[in-house]
């Protein structure tokens, strides 16, 4: 059980997590076809990002709720959720990087790759720290500094969740949120691919005639 000085904090973050998850469901339900329709432009990417957003908010909500339950070692929950989150975030990094291989070879700058995976890389680091703090609490259940670090991690998790939700639901194209948006150029890529296909089909048809 967490020290009494942290009970109010985790009570507040548990309520905030429930509100965030509820708002995410409401926002997605307004236009579910954009997120879950595989025929939509960047449909698979939208779904993967929606899943990552849900798991991010779910992580903070469950961790905060379990921390309030008497007799349960929150260290194990932090370790499991942190390790799982880091693994999923790493998989999302690879998926987003592969999804953006539509640029001309040799003209794929590292800054573009960093932009695409930036939030997922930060998420992987945050989850890894969460797992380490969970391991520390398993070894030393009364470590106040570990609880303080875990409280900071929960704030970081919710911040990531809100940034991902803004990117997912708003699809920003400009400013700092547009720079963080890994979906903003997938629509233009899908438009270029049919054009390239049609151009390559013309000489083939001419050669057959």
CSV table of C-alpha atoms in Angstrom, one decimal:
chain,number,residue,atom,x,y,z
A,1,UNK,CA,0.0,0.0,0.0
A,2,UNK,CA,1.3,3.5,-0.8
A,3,UNK,CA,2.3,5.9,2.0
A,4,UNK,CA,-0.6,8.1,3.2
A,5,UNK,CA,1.1,11.2,1.7
A,6,UNK,CA,0.5,9.8,-1.8
A,7,UNK,CA,-3.1,8.6,-1.4
A,8,UNK,CA,-4.6,11.9,-2.4
A,9,UNK,CA,-2.4,12.1,-5.5
A,10,UNK,CA,-3.3,8.6,-6.7
A,11,UNK,CA,-7.0,9.2,-5.9
A,12,UNK,CA,-6.9,12.3,-8.2
A,13,UNK,CA,-5.0,10.5,-11.0
A,14,UNK,CA,-7.4,7.5,-10.9
A,15,UNK,CA,-10.3,9.9,-11.4
A,16,UNK,CA,-8.5,11.8,-14.1
A,17,UNK,CA,-7.6,8.5,-15.9
A,18,UNK,CA,-11.2,7.4,-15.9
A,19,UNK,CA,-12.3,10.8,-17.4
A,20,UNK,CA,-9.6,10.6,-20.1
A,21,UNK,CA,-10.6,7.1,-21.2
A,22,UNK,CA,-14.2,8.0,-21.3
A,23,UNK,CA,-13.5,11.1,-23.4
A,24,UNK,CA,-11.4,9.1,-25.7
A,25,UNK,CA,-14.2,6.6,-26.3
A,26,UNK,CA,-16.7,9.4,-26.9
A,27,UNK,CA,-14.4,11.2,-29.4
A,28,UNK,CA,-13.7,8.0,-31.4
A,29,UNK,CA,-17.4,7.0,-31.4
A,30,UNK,CA,-18.2,10.3,-33.3
A,31,UNK,CA,-16.3,9.1,-36.3
A,32,UNK,CA,-15.3,5.4,-35.8
A,33,UNK,CA,-14.9,4.8,-39.6
A,34,UNK,CA,-11.8,6.9,-39.7
A,35,UNK,CA,-10.1,4.8,-37.0
A,36,UNK,CA,-11.4,1.3,-37.6
A,37,UNK,CA,-12.2,1.2,-41.3
A,38,UNK,CA,-9.2,-0.5,-43.1
A,39,UNK,CA,-10.2,1.0,-46.4
A,40,UNK,CA,-9.7,4.6,-45.0
A,41,UNK,CA,-6.5,6.5,-45.7
A,42,UNK,CA,-4.0,5.6,-43.0
A,43,UNK,CA,-6.7,3.4,-41.4
A,44,UNK,CA,-4.3,0.8,-40.0
A,45,UNK,CA,-2.1,3.5,-38.7
A,46,UNK,CA,-5.0,5.3,-37.0
A,47,UNK,CA,-6.1,2.0,-35.3
A,48,UNK,CA,-2.6,1.3,-34.0
A,49,UNK,CA,-2.3,4.8,-32.7
A,50,UNK,CA,-5.7,4.6,-31.1
A,51,UNK,CA,-4.7,1.3,-29.4
A,52,UNK,CA,-1.5,2.9,-28.1
A,53,UNK,CA,-3.5,5.9,-26.8
A,54,UNK,CA,-5.9,3.7,-25.0
A,55,UNK,CA,-3.2,1.6,-23.5
A,56,UNK,CA,-1.3,4.7,-22.3
A,57,UNK,CA,-4.4,6.0,-20.4
A,58,UNK,CA,-5.3,2.5,-19.2
A,59,UNK,CA,-1.8,2.2,-17.7
A,60,UNK,CA,-2.0,5.3,-15.6
A,61,UNK,CA,-5.6,4.6,-14.6
A,62,UNK,CA,-4.9,1.0,-13.5
A,63,UNK,CA,-1.7,1.9,-11.7
A,64,UNK,CA,-3.4,4.7,-9.8
A,65,UNK,CA,-6.3,2.5,-8.8
A,66,UNK,CA,-4.2,-0.4,-7.6
A,67,UNK,CA,-2.0,1.9,-5.6
A,68,UNK,CA,-5.1,2.7,-3.5
A,69,UNK,CA,-6.0,-0.9,-2.7
A,70,UNK,CA,-4.9,-2.0,0.7
A,71,UNK,CA,-2.5,-5.0,0.9
A,72,UNK,CA,-1.5,-5.0,-2.8
A,73,UNK,CA,2.1,-4.4,-3.8
A,74,UNK,CA,1.9,-1.8,-6.5
A,75,UNK,CA,5.5,-2.6,-7.5
A,76,UNK,CA,4.4,-5.7,-9.4
A,77,UNK,CA,1.7,-3.8,-11.2
A,78,UNK,CA,4.2,-1.1,-12.2
A,79,UNK,CA,6.7,-3.7,-13.3
A,80,UNK,CA,4.2,-5.6,-15.5
A,81,UNK,CA,2.6,-2.5,-17.0
A,82,UNK,CA,5.9,-0.9,-17.6
A,83,UNK,CA,7.5,-3.9,-19.3
A,84,UNK,CA,4.3,-4.4,-21.4
A,85,UNK,CA,4.1,-0.8,-22.4
A,86,UNK,CA,7.8,-0.6,-23.3
A,87,UNK,CA,7.4,-3.6,-25.6
A,88,UNK,CA,4.3,-2.2,-27.3
A,89,UNK,CA,5.9,1.2,-27.7
A,90,UNK,CA,8.9,-0.4,-29.3
A,91,UNK,CA,6.7,-2.4,-31.7
A,92,UNK,CA,4.9,0.8,-32.6
A,93,UNK,CA,8.2,2.5,-33.4
A,94,UNK,CA,9.0,-0.2,-35.9
A,95,UNK,CA,5.5,-0.1,-37.4
A,96,UNK,CA,5.5,3.6,-37.9
A,97,UNK,CA,9.0,3.6,-39.4
A,98,UNK,CA,7.9,0.9,-41.9
A,99,UNK,CA,4.7,2.8,-42.8
A,100,UNK,CA,6.7,5.9,-43.8
A,101,UNK,CA,9.0,4.1,-46.3
A,102,UNK,CA,7.2,5.8,-49.2
A,103,UNK,CA,9.8,8.5,-49.8
A,104,UNK,CA,12.3,8.3,-52.6
A,105,UNK,CA,15.3,6.2,-51.6
A,106,UNK,CA,18.2,8.4,-50.5
A,107,UNK,CA,15.9,11.3,-49.6
A,108,UNK,CA,14.6,10.0,-46.3
A,109,UNK,CA,16.2,12.3,-43.7
A,110,UNK,CA,16.8,11.2,-40.2
A,111,UNK,CA,14.8,14.2,-38.9
A,112,UNK,CA,11.7,12.8,-40.7
A,113,UNK,CA,12.2,9.4,-39.1
A,114,UNK,CA,12.7,11.0,-35.7
A,115,UNK,CA,9.5,13.0,-36.1
A,116,UNK,CA,7.5,9.9,-37.0
A,117,UNK,CA,8.6,7.9,-34.0
A,118,UNK,CA,9.4,10.6,-31.5
A,119,UNK,CA,6.3,10.1,-29.2
A,120,UNK,CA,6.7,6.3,-29.3
A,121,UNK,CA,10.3,6.5,-28.4
A,122,UNK,CA,9.5,8.8,-25.4
A,123,UNK,CA,6.8,6.4,-24.4
A,124,UNK,CA,9.2,3.4,-24.5
A,125,UNK,CA,11.6,5.3,-22.2
A,126,UNK,CA,8.8,6.3,-19.8
A,127,UNK,CA,7.5,2.8,-19.6
A,128,UNK,CA,11.0,1.4,-19.0
A,129,UNK,CA,11.5,3.8,-16.1
A,130,UNK,CA,8.1,2.7,-14.7
A,131,UNK,CA,9.2,-0.9,-14.8
A,132,UNK,CA,12.5,-0.1,-13.0
A,133,UNK,CA,10.6,1.8,-10.3
A,134,UNK,CA,8.3,-1.1,-9.9
A,135,UNK,CA,11.2,-3.5,-9.5
A,136,UNK,CA,12.6,-1.1,-6.9
A,137,UNK,CA,9.3,-1.1,-5.0
A,138,UNK,CA,9.3,-4.9,-5.0
A,139,UNK,CA,12.7,-5.0,-3.4
A,140,UNK,CA,11.9,-2.0,-1.0
A,141,UNK,CA,8.2,-1.6,-0.6
A,142,UNK,CA,8.5,1.4,1.7
A,143,UNK,CA,10.8,3.4,-0.6
A,144,UNK,CA,9.3,6.9,-0.6
A,145,UNK,CA,11.6,8.1,-3.4
A,146,UNK,CA,10.4,5.3,-5.6
A,147,UNK,CA,6.8,6.3,-5.0
A,148,UNK,CA,7.6,9.9,-5.8
A,149,UNK,CA,9.2,8.8,-9.0
A,150,UNK,CA,6.2,6.6,-9.8
A,151,UNK,CA,3.9,9.7,-9.3
A,152,UNK,CA,6.0,11.7,-11.8
A,153,UNK,CA,5.8,8.8,-14.2
A,154,UNK,CA,2.0,8.7,-13.9
A,155,UNK,CA,2.0,12.5,-14.8
A,156,UNK,CA,4.2,11.7,-17.8
A,157,UNK,CA,2.0,8.9,-18.9
A,158,UNK,CA,-1.1,11.1,-18.9
A,159,UNK,CA,0.8,13.8,-20.8
A,160,UNK,CA,1.7,11.3,-23.4
A,161,UNK,CA,-1.9,10.0,-23.6
A,162,UNK,CA,-3.2,13.5,-24.1
A,163,UNK,CA,-0.7,14.3,-26.8
A,164,UNK,CA,-1.5,11.1,-28.6
A,165,UNK,CA,-5.2,11.7,-28.3
A,166,UNK,CA,-4.8,15.2,-29.7
A,167,UNK,CA,-2.8,13.8,-32.6
A,168,UNK,CA,-5.2,10.9,-33.3
A,169,UNK,CA,-8.5,12.9,-33.1
A,170,UNK,CA,-7.4,16.3,-34.5
A,171,UNK,CA,-4.9,15.1,-37.1
A,172,UNK,CA,-3.0,18.4,-36.9
A,173,UNK,CA,-0.9,19.4,-40.0
A,174,UNK,CA,0.9,22.5,-38.7
A,175,UNK,CA,2.8,23.7,-35.6
A,176,UNK,CA,4.4,21.6,-33.0
A,177,UNK,CA,1.5,19.2,-32.9
A,178,UNK,CA,1.7,18.8,-36.7
A,179,UNK,CA,5.4,18.0,-36.3
A,180,UNK,CA,4.6,15.3,-33.8
A,181,UNK,CA,1.8,13.8,-36.0
A,182,UNK,CA,3.0,10.6,-37.6
A,183,UNK,CA,-0.1,10.4,-39.8
A,184,UNK,CA,0.1,13.7,-41.6
A,185,UNK,CA,1.9,12.6,-44.8
A,186,UNK,CA,0.4,9.2,-45.2
A,187,UNK,CA,-2.5,10.6,-47.2
A,188,UNK,CA,-0.2,12.3,-49.6
A,189,UNK,CA,1.8,9.1,-49.9
A,190,UNK,CA,-1.3,7.0,-50.8
A,191,UNK,CA,-2.2,9.6,-53.5
A,192,UNK,CA,1.3,9.4,-55.0
A,193,UNK,CA,1.3,5.6,-55.2
A,194,UNK,CA,-1.6,5.2,-57.7
A,195,UNK,CA,-0.1,8.0,-59.9
A,196,UNK,CA,3.2,6.1,-59.9
A,197,UNK,CA,1.4,2.9,-60.8
A,198,UNK,CA,-0.5,4.4,-63.7
A,199,UNK,CA,2.6,6.0,-65.1
A,200,UNK,CA,4.4,2.6,-65.1
A,201,UNK,CA,1.5,0.9,-66.7
A,202,UNK,CA,1.5,3.2,-69.8
A,203,UNK,CA,4.8,2.0,-71.4
A,204,UNK,CA,3.8,-1.6,-70.6
A,205,UNK,CA,0.6,-1.3,-72.5
A,206,UNK,CA,2.4,0.5,-75.4
A,207,UNK,CA,5.0,-2.3,-75.6
A,208,UNK,CA,2.2,-4.9,-75.8
A,209,UNK,CA,0.6,-3.1,-78.7
